[in-house]
Tab-separated table of C-alpha atoms and ligand atoms in Angstrom:
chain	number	residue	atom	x	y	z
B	780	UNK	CA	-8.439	-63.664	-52.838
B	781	UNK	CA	-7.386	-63.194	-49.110
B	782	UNK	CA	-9.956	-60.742	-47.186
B	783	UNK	CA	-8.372	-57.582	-45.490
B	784	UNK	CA	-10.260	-56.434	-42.631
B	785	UNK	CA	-9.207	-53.103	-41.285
B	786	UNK	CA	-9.702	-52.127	-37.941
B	787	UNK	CA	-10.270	-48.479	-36.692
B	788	UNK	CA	-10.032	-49.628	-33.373
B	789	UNK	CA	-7.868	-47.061	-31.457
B	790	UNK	CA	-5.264	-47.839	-28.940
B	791	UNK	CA	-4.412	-46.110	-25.882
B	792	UNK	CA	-0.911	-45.556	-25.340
B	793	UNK	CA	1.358	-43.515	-22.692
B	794	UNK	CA	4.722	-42.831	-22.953
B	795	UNK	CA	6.967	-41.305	-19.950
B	796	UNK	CA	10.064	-39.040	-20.165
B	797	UNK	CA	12.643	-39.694	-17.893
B	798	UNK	CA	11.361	-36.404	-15.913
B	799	UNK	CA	9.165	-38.066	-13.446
B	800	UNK	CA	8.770	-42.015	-13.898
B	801	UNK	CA	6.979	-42.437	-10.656
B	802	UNK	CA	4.039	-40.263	-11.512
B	803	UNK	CA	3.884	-41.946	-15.653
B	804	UNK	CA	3.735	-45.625	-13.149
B	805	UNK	CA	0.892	-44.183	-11.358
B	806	UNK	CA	-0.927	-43.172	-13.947
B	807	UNK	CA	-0.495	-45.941	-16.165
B	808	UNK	CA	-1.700	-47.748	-13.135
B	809	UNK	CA	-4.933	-46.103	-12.693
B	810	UNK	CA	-5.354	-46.633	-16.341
B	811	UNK	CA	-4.797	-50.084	-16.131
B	812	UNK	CA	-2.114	-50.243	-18.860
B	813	UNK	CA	1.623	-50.499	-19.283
B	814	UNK	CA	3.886	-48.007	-20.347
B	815	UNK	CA	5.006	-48.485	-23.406
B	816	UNK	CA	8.800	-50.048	-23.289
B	817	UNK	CA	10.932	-46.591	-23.982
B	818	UNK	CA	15.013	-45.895	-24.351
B	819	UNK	CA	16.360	-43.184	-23.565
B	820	UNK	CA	19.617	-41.980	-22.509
B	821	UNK	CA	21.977	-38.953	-23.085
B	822	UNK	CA	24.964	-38.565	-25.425
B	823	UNK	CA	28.393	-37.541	-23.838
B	824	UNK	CA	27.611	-33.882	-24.995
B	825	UNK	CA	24.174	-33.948	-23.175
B	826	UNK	CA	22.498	-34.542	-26.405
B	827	UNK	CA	19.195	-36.748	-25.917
B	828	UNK	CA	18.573	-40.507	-27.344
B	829	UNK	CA	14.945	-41.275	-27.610
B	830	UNK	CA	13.476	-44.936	-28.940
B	831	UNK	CA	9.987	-46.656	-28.425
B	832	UNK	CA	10.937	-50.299	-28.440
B	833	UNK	CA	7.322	-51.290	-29.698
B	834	UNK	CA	5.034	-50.046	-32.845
B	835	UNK	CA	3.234	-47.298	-32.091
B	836	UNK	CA	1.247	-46.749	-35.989
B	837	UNK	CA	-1.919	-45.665	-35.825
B	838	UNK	CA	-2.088	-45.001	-31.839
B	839	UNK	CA	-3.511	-42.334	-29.220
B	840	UNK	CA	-0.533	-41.387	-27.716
B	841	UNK	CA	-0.340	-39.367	-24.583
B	842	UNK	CA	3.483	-38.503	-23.323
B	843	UNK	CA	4.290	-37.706	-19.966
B	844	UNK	CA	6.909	-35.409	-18.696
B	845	UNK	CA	7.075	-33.490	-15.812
B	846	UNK	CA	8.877	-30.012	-16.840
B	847	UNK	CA	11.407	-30.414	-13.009
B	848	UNK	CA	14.654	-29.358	-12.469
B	849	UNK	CA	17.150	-29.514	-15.142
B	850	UNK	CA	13.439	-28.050	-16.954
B	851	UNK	CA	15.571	-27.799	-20.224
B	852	UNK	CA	16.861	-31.330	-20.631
B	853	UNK	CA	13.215	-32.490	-19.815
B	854	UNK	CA	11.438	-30.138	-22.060
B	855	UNK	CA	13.675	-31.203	-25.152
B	856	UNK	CA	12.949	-34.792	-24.276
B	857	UNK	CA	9.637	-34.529	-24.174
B	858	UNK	CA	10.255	-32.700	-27.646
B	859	UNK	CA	12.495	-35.308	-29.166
B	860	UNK	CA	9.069	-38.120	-27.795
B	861	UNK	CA	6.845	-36.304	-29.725
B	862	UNK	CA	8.695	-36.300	-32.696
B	863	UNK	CA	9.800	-39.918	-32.847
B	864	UNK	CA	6.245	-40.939	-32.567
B	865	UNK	CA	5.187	-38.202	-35.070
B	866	UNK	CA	8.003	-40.192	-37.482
B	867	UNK	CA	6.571	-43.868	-36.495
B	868	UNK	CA	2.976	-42.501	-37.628
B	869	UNK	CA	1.274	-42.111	-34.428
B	870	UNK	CA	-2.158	-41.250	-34.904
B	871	UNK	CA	-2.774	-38.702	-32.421
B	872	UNK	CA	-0.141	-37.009	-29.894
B	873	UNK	CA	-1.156	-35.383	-26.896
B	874	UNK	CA	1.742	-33.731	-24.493
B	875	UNK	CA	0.721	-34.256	-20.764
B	876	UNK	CA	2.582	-31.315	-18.995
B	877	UNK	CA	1.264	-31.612	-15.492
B	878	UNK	CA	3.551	-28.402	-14.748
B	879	UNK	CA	4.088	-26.780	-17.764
B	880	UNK	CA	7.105	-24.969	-17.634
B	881	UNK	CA	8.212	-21.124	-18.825
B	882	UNK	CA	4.888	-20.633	-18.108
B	883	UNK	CA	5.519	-17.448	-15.714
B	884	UNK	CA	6.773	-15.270	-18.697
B	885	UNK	CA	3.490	-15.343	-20.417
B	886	UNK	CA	3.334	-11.340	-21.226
B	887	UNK	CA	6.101	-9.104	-21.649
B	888	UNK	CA	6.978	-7.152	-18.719
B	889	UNK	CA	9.232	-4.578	-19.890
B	890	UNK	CA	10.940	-3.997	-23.661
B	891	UNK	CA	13.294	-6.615	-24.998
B	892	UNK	CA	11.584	-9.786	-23.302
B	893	UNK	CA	10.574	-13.078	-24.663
B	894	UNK	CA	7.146	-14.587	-24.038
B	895	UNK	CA	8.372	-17.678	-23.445
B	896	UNK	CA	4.928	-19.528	-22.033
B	897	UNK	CA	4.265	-19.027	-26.583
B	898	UNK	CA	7.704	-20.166	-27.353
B	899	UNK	CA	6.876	-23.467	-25.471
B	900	UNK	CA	3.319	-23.570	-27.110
B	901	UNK	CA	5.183	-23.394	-30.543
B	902	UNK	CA	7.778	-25.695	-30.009
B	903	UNK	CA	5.212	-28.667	-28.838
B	904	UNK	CA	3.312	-27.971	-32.351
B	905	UNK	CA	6.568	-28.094	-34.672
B	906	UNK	CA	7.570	-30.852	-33.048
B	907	UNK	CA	4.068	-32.529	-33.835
B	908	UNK	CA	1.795	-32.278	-30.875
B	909	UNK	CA	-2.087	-32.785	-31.576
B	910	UNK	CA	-3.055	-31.538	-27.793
B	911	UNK	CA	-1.571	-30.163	-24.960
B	912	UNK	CA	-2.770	-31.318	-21.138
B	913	UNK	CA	-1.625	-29.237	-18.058
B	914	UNK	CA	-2.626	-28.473	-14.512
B	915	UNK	CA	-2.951	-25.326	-13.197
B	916	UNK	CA	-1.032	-23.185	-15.606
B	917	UNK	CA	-0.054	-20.423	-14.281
B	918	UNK	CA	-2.515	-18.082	-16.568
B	919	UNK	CA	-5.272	-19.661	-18.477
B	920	UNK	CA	-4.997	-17.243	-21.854
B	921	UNK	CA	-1.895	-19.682	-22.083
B	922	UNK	CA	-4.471	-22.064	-23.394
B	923	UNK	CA	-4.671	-19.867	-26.197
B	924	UNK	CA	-0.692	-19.912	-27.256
B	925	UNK	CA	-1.164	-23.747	-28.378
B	926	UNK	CA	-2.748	-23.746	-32.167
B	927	UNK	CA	-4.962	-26.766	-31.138
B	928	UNK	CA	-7.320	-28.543	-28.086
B	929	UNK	CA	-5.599	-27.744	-24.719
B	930	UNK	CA	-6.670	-29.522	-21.535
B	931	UNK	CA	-6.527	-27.230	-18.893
B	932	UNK	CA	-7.291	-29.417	-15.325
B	933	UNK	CA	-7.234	-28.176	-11.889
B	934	UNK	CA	-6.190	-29.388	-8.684
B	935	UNK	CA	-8.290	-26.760	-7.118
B	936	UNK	CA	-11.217	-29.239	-6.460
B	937	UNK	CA	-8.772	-31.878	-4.958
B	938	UNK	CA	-6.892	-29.459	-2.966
B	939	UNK	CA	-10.108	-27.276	-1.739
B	940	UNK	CA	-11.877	-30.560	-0.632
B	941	UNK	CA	-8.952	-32.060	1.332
B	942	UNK	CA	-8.146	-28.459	2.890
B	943	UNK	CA	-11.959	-27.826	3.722
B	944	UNK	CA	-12.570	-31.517	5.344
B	945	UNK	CA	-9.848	-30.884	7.789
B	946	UNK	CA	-10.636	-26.981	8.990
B	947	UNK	CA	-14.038	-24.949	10.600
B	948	UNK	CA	-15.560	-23.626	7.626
B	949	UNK	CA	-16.829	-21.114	9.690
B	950	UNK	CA	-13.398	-19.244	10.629
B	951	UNK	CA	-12.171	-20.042	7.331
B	952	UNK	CA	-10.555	-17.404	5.053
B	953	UNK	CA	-8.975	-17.923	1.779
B	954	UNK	CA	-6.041	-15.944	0.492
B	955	UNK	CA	-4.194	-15.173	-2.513
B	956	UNK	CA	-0.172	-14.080	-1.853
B	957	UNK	CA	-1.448	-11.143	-4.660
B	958	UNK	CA	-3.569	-9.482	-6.369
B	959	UNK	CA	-3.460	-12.275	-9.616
B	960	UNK	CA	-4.928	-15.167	-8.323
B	961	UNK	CA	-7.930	-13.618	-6.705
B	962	UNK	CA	-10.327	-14.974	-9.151
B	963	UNK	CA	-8.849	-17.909	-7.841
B	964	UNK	CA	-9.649	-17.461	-4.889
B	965	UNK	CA	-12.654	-16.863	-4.839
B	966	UNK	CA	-13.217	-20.416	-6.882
B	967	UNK	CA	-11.870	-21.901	-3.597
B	968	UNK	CA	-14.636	-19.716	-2.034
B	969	UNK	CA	-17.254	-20.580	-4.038
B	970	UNK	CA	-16.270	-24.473	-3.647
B	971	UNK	CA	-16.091	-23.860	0.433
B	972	UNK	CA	-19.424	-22.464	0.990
B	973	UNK	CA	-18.789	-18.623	0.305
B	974	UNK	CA	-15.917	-17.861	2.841
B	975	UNK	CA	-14.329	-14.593	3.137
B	976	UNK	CA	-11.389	-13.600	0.877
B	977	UNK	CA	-8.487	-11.874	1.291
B	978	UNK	CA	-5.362	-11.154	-0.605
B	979	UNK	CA	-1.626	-9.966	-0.532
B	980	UNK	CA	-0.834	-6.833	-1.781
B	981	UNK	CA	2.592	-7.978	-3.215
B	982	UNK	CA	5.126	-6.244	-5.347
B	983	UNK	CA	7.959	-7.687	-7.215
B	984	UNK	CA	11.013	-6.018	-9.142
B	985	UNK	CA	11.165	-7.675	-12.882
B	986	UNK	CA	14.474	-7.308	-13.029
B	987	UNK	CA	14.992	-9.888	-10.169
B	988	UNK	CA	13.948	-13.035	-10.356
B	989	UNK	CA	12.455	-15.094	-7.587
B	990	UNK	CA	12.599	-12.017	-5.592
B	991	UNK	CA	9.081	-10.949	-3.734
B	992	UNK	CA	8.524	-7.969	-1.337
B	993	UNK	CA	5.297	-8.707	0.450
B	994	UNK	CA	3.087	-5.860	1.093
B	995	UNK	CA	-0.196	-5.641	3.153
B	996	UNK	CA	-2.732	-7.905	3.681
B	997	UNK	CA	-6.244	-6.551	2.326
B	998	UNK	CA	-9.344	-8.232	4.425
B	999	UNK	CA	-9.950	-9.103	7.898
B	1000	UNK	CA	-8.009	-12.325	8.320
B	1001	UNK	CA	-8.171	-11.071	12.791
B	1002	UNK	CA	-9.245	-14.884	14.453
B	1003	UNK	CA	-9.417	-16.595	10.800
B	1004	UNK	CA	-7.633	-19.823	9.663
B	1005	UNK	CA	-6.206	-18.831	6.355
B	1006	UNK	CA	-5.435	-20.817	3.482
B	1007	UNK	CA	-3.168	-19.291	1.149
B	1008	UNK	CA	-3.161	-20.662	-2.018
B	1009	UNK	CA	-0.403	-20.048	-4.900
B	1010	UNK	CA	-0.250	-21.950	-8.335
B	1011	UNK	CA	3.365	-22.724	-7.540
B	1012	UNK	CA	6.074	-22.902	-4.886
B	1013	UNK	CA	9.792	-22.284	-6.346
B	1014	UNK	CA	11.772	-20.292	-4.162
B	1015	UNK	CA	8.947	-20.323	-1.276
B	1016	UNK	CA	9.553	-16.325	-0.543
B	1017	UNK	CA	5.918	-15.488	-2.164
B	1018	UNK	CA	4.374	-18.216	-0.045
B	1019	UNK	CA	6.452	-17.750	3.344
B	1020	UNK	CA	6.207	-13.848	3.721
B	1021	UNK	CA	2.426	-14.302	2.957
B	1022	UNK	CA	2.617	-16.390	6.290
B	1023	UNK	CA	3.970	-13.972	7.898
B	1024	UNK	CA	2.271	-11.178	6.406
B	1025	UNK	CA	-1.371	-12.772	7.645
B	1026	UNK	CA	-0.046	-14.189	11.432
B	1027	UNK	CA	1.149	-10.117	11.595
B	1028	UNK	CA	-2.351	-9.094	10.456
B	1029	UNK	CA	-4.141	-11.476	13.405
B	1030	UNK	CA	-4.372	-14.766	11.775
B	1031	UNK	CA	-5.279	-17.798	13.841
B	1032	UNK	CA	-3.560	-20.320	11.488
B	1033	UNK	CA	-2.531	-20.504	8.202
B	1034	UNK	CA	-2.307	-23.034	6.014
B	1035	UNK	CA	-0.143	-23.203	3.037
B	1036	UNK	CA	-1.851	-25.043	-0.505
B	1037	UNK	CA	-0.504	-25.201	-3.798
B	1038	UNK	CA	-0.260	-27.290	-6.799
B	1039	UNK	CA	3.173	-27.207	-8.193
B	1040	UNK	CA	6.095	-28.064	-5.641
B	1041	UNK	CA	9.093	-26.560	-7.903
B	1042	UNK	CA	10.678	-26.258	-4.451
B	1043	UNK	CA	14.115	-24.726	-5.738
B	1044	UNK	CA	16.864	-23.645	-3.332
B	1045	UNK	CA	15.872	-22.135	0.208
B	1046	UNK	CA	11.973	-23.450	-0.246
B	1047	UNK	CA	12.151	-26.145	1.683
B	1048	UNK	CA	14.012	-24.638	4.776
B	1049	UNK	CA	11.780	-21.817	3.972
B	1050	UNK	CA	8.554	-23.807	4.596
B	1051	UNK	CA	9.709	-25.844	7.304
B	1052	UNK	CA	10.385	-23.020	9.462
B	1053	UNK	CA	7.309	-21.053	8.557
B	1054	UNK	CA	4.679	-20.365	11.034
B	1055	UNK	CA	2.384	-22.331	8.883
B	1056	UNK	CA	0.595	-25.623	10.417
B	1057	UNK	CA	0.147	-27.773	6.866
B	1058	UNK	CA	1.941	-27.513	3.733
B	1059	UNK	CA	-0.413	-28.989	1.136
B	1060	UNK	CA	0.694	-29.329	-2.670
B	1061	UNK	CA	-0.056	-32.740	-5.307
B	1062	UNK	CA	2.713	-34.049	-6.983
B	1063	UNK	CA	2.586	-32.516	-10.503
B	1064	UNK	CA	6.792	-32.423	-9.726
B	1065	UNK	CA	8.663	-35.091	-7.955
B	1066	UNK	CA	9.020	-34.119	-3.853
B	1067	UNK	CA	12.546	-36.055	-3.059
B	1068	UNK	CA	12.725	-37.994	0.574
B	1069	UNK	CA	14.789	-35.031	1.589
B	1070	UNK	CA	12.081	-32.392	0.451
B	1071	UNK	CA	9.418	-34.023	2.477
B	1072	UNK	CA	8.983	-32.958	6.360
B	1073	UNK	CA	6.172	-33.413	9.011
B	1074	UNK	CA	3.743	-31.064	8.371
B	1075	UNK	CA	3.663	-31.762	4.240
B	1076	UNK	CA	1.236	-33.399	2.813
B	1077	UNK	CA	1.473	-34.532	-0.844
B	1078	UNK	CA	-2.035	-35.283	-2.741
B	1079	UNK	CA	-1.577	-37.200	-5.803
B	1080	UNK	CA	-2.666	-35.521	-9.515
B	1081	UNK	CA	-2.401	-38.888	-11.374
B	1082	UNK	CA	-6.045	-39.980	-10.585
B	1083	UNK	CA	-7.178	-36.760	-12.159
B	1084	UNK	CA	-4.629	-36.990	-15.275
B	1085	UNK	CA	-6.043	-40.865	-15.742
B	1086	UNK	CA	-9.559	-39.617	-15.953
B	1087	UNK	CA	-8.723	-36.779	-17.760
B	1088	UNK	CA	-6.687	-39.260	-20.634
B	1089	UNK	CA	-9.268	-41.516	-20.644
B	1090	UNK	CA	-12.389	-38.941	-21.097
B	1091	UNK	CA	-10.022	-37.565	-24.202
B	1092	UNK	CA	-9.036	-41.116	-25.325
B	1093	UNK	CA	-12.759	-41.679	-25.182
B	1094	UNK	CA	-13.844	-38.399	-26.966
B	1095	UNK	CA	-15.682	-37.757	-24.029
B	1096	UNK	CA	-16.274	-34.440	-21.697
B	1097	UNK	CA	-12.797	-33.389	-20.028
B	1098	UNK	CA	-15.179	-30.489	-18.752
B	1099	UNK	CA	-17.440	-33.078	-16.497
B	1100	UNK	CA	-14.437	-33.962	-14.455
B	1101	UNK	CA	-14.856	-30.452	-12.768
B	1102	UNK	CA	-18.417	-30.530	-11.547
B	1103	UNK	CA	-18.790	-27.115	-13.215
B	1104	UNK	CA	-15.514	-25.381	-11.306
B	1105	UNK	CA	-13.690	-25.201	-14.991
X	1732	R5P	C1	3.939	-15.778	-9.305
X	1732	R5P	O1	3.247	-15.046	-9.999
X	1732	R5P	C2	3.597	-17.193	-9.050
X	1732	R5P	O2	2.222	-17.430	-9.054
X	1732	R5P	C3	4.193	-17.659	-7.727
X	1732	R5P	O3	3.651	-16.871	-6.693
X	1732	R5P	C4	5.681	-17.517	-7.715
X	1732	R5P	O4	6.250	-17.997	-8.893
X	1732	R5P	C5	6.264	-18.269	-6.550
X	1732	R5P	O5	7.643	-18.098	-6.568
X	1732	R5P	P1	8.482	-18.129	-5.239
X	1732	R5P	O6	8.064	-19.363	-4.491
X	1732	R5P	O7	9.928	-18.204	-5.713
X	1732	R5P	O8	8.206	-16.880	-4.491
C-alpha cells in the first residue's frame, strides 16, 4: 500500500486588491514572496469579478486592500477576496486594512445614525475573515467591533523617530488638532523625551461633514516647533487651521505628521499653501504624482505590515514590534 504523508506545513500567502498594488509589491517584497497571481475586473454594471489563478487550500492568507477613493468599490473587493478564498478552503484569512475605512463613525453622534466603523467589523466576519490588521485606526475600542484577533499597528514610532531626528528636541512641542488624540500625544511625548503638549480646542457641527471650526490653542506653543499630529488628512481643514491656529498663538514652526493621506478635494492645495515647513504622512493610501509637492515627505508602512505578517504568520509577538509604545 502507497504511504500518505501529510504535511502541516503552513504557507504564507498575500493577496492584493486592486486598491493599492504598489504598496501589496512592496510588501510582498520585504517578505520575500510573490503575490499570488489574482483576476479581477468589473462587470459593465460595476459589479466585481474576483479569481485566484493558483490553489490556495490549506494556506495563511493575508489580503491587502487599501480602503482609497472610490472606498466602496475597494471595500466590496476586498469582501468578495475573502470570500473566494473562504470557498477554495483557505486555512486562515487575515484582512490587512492599512486604513480601515468608515472608521470615523465609530459612536453615534446624534439619534438615527449608523455606527458604521461595526458595520465594517461585521461585514469582514460574514464574509469569512479570521483577523483583521490596521494602522492607526482612528479609535482603538474599534478593535473591539471585530469578533476575533485584531492587529492594531502604529506608525507613531516610525513617524515620531523620523520627525524627532530632524528637529531640537529641546523647543519641541507636540500637538493634537483636538481634544481626542491627546493621549496620543502624549505617546509622541513619551517617545521624544517628555516634551511639552499642547492641543486644539476644536469644534465641529455633525451635521456637516468635513467641516472643522478651529478654536484655541491650549499650552504655550510661544518660540516652540510644533508637530501636529492627526490620524488622518481628508479634507486638510482640521490639519491646516491647526497651522494657523499655533503660528497665531507664537509658534516658531510647525510641522504637519500624520498617517493616513486620504487627501480628498482642497487637501492638497490646502497643505501646500499652509504655513507649515514639512508635511509628513506613510503611505497607508496611494499619494498620486500630482498629490506630491516639495515639502512632503512620504515614509513607507510596508516594512512594518511585513514584520507585522510575518510575526502573525509565525505565531509570534505582533506586540514586540512596538518596543512597548502599543
Ligand atoms: C477627526 O476626528 C479625524 O481624526 C481627523 O482630524 C479628520 O477626519 C480630518 O479631516 P479633515 O482633514 O477633512 O479636516
Amino acid at each position: 500500500m502507497s504511504e500518505i504523508r501529510l504535511s502541516s506545513e503552513k504557507r504564507l500567502r498575500l493577496f492584493a486588491g486592486r486598491g493599492f498594488p504598489e504598496l501589496a509589491d512592496e510588501v510582498a517584497a520585504e517578505l520575500g514572496i510573490p503575490l499570488t497571481p489574482t483576476s479581477a475586473y468589473d462587470f459593465a454594471n460595476g459589479e466585481i469579478f474576483v479569481r485566484f489563478e493558483e490553489s490556495v487550500r490549506g494556506c495563511d492568507a493575508f489580503v491587502i486592500q487599501s480602503h482609497t477613493n472610490p472606498v466602496n468599490k475597494q471595500i466590496m473587493e476586498q469582501l468578495i477576496m475573502v470570500d473566494a478564498l473562504k470557498r477554495a478552503s483557505a486555512k486562515r484569512i487575515t484582512v490587512v486594512a492599512p486604513f480601515y475605512g468608515y472608521a470615523r463613525q465609530d459612536k453615534k453622534s446624534r439619534g438615527r445614525e449608523p455606527i458604521t466603523a461595526r458595520l465594517m467589523a461585521d461585514l469582514f466576519k460574514t464574509a469569512g475573515a479570521d483577523r483583521l490588521m490596521c494602522v492607526d485606526l482612528h479609535t482603538s475600542q474599534i478593535q473591539g467591533f471585530f469578533d476575533g484577533p485584531v492587529d492594531h499597528l502604529f506608525a507613531l514610532p516610525m513617524l515620531a523617530n523620523y520627525v524627532g531626528s530632524k528637529v531640537d528636541r529641546s523647543r519641541l512641542t507636540i500637538v493634537s488638532p483636538d481634544s481626542g488624540r491627546v493621549r496620543v500625544a502624549e505617546r509622541w511625548s513619551d517617545l521624544l523625551g517628555g516634551c511639552p503638549i499642547a492641543f486644539i480646542h476644536k469644534t465641529r457641527d455633525p451635521r456637516i461633514p468635513n467641516e472643522s471650526t478651529t478654536g484655541r490653542v491650549v499650552g504655550d506653543v510661544q518660540g516652540q516647533t510644533c508637530v501636529v499630529i492627526d490620524d488622518m488628512i481628508d479634507t486638510a481643514g482640521t490639519i491646516t487651521k491647526a497651522v494657523e491656529a499655533l503660528f497665531d498663538a507664537g509658534a516658531a514652526d510647525v510641522i504637519i505628521a500624520a498617517t493616513h493621506a486620504v487627501l480628498s478635494g482642497p487637501a492638497v492645495d490646502r497643505l501646500k499653501s499652509s504655513r507649515a515647513s514639512e508635511v509628513v504622512i506613510t503611505n497607508t493610501l496611494p499619494i498620486t504624482e500630482d498629490q506630491k509637492f516639495d515639502n512632503l515627505t512620504v515614509l513607507s508602512i510596508a516594512p512594518l505590515l511585513a514584520r507585522a505578517i510575518r510575526e502573525v504568520f509565525e505565531d509570534g509577538s505582533v506586540t514586540s514590534l512596538f518596543d512597548g509604545h502599543s
